[in-house]
C-alpha atoms as an extended CHARMM CRD file, in Angstrom:
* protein
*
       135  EXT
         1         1  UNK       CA             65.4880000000       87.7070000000      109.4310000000  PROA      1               0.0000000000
         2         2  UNK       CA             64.7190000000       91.2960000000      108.5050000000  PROA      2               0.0000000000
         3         3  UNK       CA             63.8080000000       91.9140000000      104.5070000000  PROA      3               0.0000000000
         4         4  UNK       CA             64.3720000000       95.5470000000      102.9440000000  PROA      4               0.0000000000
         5         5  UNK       CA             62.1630000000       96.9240000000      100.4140000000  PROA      5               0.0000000000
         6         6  UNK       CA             64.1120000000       99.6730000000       98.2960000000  PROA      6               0.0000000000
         7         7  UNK       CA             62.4700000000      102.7130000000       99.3220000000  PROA      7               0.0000000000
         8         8  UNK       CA             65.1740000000      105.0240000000       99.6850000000  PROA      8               0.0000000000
         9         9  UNK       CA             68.4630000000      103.8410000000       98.0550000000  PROA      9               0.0000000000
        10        10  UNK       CA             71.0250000000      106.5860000000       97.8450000000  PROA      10              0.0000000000
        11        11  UNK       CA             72.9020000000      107.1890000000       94.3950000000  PROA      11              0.0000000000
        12        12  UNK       CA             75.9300000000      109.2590000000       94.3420000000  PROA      12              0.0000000000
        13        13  UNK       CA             77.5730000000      110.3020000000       91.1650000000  PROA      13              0.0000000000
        14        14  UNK       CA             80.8250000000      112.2760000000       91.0100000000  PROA      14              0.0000000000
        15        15  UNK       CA             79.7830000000      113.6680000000       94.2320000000  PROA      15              0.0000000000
        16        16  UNK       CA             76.5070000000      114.4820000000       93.3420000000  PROA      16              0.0000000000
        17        17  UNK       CA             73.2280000000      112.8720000000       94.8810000000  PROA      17              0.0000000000
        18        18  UNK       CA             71.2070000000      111.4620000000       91.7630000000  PROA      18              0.0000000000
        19        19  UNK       CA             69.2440000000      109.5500000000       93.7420000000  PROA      19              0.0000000000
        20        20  UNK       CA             66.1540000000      111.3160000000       92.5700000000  PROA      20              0.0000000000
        21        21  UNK       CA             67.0430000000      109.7250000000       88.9600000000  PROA      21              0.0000000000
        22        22  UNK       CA             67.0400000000      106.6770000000       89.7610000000  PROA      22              0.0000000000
        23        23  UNK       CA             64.6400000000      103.8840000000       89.4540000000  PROA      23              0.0000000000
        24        24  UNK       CA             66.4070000000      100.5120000000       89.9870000000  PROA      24              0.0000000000
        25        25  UNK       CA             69.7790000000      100.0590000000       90.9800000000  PROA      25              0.0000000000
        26        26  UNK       CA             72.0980000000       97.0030000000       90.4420000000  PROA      26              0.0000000000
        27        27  UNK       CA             75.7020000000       96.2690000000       92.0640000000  PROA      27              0.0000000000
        28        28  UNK       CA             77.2720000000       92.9380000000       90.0500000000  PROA      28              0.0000000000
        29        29  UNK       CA             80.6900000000       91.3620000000       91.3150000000  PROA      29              0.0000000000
        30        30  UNK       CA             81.7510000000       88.2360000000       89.3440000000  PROA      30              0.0000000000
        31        31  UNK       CA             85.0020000000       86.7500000000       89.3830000000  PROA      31              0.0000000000
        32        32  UNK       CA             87.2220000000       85.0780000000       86.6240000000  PROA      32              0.0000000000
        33        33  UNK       CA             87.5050000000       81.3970000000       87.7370000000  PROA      33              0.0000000000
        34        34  UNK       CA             90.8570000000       79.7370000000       86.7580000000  PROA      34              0.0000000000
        35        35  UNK       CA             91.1410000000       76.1560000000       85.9180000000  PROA      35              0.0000000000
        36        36  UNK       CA             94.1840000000       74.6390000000       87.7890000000  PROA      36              0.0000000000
        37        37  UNK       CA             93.8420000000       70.9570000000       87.0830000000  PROA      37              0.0000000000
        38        38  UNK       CA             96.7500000000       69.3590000000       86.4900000000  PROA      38              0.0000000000
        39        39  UNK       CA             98.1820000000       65.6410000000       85.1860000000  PROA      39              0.0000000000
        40        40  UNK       CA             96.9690000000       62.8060000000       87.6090000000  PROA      40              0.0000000000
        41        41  UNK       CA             94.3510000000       64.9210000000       88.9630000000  PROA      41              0.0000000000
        42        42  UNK       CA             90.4530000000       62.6940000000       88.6820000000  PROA      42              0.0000000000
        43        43  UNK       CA             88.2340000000       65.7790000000       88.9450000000  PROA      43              0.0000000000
        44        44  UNK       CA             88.8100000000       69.6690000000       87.5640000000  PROA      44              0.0000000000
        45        45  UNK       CA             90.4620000000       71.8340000000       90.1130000000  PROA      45              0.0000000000
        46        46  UNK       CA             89.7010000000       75.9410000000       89.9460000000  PROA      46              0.0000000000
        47        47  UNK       CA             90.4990000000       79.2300000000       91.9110000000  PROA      47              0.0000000000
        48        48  UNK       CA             89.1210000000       82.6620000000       91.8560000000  PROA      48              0.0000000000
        49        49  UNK       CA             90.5470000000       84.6890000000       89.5060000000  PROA      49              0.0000000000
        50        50  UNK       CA             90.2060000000       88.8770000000       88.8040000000  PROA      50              0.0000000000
        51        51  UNK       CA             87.1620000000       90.1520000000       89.9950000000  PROA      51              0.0000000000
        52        52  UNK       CA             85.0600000000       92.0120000000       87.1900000000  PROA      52              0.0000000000
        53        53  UNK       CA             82.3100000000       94.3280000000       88.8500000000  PROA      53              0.0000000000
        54        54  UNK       CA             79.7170000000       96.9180000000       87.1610000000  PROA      54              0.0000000000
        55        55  UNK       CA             76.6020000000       98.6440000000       88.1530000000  PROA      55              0.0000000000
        56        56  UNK       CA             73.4950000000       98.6650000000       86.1520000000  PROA      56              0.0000000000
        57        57  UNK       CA             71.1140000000      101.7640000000       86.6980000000  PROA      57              0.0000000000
        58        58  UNK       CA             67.4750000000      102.9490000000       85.4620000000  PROA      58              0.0000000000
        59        59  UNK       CA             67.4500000000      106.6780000000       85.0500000000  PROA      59              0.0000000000
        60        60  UNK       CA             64.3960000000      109.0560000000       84.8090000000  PROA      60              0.0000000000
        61        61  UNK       CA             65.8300000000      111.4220000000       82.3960000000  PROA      61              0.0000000000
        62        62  UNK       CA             65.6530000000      115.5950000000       83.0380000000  PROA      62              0.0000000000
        63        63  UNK       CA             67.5350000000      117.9650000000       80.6210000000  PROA      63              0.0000000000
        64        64  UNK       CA             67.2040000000      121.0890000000       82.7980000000  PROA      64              0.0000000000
        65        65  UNK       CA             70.4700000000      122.5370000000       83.3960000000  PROA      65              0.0000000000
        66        66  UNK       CA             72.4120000000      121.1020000000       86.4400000000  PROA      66              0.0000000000
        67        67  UNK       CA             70.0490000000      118.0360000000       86.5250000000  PROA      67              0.0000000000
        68        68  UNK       CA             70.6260000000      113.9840000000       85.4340000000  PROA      68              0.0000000000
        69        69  UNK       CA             71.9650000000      114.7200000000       81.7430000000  PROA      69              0.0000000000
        70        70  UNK       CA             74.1610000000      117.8120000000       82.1190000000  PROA      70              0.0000000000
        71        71  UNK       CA             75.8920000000      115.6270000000       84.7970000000  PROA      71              0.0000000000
        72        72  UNK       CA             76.3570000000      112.2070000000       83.1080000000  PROA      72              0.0000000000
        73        73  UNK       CA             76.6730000000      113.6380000000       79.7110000000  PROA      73              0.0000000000
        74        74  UNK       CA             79.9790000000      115.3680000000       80.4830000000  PROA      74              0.0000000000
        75        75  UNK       CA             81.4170000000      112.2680000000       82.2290000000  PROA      75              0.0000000000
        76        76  UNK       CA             80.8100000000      109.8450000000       79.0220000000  PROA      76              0.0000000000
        77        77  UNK       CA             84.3380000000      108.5350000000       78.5600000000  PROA      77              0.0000000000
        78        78  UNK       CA             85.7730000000      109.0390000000       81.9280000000  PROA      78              0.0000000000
        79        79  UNK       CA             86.0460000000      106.8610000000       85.4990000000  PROA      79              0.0000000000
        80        80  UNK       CA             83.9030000000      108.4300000000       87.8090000000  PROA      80              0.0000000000
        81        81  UNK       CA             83.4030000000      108.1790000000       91.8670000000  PROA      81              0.0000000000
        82        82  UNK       CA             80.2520000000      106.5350000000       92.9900000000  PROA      82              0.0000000000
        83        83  UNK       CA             78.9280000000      105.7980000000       95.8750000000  PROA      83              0.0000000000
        84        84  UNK       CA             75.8600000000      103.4580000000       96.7870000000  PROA      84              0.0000000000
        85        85  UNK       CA             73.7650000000      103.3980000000      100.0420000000  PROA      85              0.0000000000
        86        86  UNK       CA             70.7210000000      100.6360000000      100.5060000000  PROA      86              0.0000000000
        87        87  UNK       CA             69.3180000000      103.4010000000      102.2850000000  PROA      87              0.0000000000
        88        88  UNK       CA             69.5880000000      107.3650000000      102.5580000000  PROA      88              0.0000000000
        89        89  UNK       CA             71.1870000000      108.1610000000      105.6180000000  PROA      89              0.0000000000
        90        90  UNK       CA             74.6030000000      107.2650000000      107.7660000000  PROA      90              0.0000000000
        91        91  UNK       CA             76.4910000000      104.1950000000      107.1730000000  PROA      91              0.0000000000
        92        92  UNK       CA             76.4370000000      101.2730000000      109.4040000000  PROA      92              0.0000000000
        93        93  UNK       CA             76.6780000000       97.5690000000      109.4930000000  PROA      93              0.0000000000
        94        94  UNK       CA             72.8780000000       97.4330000000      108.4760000000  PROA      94              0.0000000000
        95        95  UNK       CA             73.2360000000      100.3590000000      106.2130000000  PROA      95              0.0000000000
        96        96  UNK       CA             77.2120000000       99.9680000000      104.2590000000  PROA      96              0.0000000000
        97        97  UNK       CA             78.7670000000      102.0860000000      102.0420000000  PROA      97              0.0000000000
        98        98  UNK       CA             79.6330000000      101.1100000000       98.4550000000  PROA      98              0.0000000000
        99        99  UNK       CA             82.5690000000      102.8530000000       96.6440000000  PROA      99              0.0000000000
       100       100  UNK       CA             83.5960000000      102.6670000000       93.7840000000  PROA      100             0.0000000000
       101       101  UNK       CA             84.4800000000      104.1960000000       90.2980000000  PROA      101             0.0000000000
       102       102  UNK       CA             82.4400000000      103.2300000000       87.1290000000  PROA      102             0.0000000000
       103       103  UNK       CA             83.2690000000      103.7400000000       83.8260000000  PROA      103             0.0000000000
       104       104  UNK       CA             81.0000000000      105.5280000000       82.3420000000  PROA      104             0.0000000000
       105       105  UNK       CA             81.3490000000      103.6580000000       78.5760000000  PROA      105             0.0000000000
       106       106  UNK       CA             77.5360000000      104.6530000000       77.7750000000  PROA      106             0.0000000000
       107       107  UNK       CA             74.9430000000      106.7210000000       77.8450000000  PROA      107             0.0000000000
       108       108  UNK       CA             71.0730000000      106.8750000000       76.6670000000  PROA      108             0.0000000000
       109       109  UNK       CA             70.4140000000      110.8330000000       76.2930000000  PROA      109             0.0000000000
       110       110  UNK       CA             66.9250000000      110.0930000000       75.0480000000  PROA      110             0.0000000000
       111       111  UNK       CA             64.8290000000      106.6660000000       75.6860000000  PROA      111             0.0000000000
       112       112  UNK       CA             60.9300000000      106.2410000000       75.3530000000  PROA      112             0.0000000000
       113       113  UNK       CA             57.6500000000      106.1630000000       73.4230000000  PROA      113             0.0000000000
       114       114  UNK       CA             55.0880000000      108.2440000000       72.7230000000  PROA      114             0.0000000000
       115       115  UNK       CA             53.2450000000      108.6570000000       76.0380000000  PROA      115             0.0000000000
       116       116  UNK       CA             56.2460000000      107.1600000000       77.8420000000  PROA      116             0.0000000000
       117       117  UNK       CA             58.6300000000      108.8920000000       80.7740000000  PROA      117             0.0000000000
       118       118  UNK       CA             61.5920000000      109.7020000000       79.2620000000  PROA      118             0.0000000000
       119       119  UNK       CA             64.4180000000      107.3630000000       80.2850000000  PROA      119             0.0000000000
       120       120  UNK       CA             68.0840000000      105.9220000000       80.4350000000  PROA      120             0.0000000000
       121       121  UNK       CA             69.5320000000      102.1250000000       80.8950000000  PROA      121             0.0000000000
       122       122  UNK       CA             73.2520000000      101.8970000000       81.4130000000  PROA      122             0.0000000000
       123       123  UNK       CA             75.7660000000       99.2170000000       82.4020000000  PROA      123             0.0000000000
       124       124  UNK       CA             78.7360000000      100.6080000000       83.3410000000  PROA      124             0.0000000000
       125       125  UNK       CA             81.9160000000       98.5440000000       84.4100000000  PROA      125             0.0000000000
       126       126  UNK       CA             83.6860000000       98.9640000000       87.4970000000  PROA      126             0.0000000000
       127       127  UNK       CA             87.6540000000       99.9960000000       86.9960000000  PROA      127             0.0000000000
       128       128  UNK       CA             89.0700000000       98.4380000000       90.2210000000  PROA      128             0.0000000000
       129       129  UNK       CA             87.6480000000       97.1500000000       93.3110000000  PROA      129             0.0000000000
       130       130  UNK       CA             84.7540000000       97.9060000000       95.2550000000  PROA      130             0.0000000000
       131       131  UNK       CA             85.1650000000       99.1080000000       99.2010000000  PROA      131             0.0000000000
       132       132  UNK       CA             82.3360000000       98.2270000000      101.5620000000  PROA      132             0.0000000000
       133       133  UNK       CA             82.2760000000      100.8560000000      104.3550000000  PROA      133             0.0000000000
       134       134  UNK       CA             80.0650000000       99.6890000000      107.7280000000  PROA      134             0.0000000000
       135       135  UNK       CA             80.6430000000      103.0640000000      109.6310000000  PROA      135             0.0000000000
């Protein structure tokens, strides 16, 4: 079985490649799960319910103009198109495609101490579903 070490993830953010930014990515999909047991039934009974995704990122932070804040910073509030590749490069069934738009509900402009790289944490939640592309 082949293993991947994340050496070359690709970030995009409102159509713009952040990947640079980034230092650890994280794609989450949990779903709701509905109890459905009824009277007479010995044992609980459940479905899957709504899903509820969101992607967790590590930013290295850069203020220059047209870099990681000027484009996240003007988004704060809105849905916004991502798109995230295990690996730089075309999409196939060993490299997919996930799209999606996050809602960008938070925002670190300034992170660190004294000595420290200047960072950013989010968690942003996913508004609808997530669509795996494999070409």
């Amino acid at each position: 079985m082949a293993r991947l070490v994340l050496t070359n993830a690709s970030v995009t953010f409102a159509s713009t490649d952040i990947s640079s930014f980034v230092s650890s990515v994280t794609l989450s999909t949990s779903l709701d799960v509905v109890d459905t047991t009824s009277f007479g039934n010995t044992a609980r009974t459940r479905v899957a319910g709504l899903a509820d995704n969101q992607i967790t990122v590590e930013f290295f932070q850069d203020f220059a103009s047209g870099q990681l804040e000027s484009v996240v910073f003007t988004t704060i509030g809105t849905s916004v198109a991502m798109v995230i590749k295990p690996v730089s490069g075309s999409t196939t069934a060993t490299n997919p495609q996930y799209s999606f738009n996050a809602l960008v509900s938070e925002w670190q402009p300034l992170s660190g101490a004294v000595g420290e790289l200047a960072t950013a944490s989010v968690t942003w939640p996913i508004s609808g579903a997530i669509t795996k592309a494999t070409s």
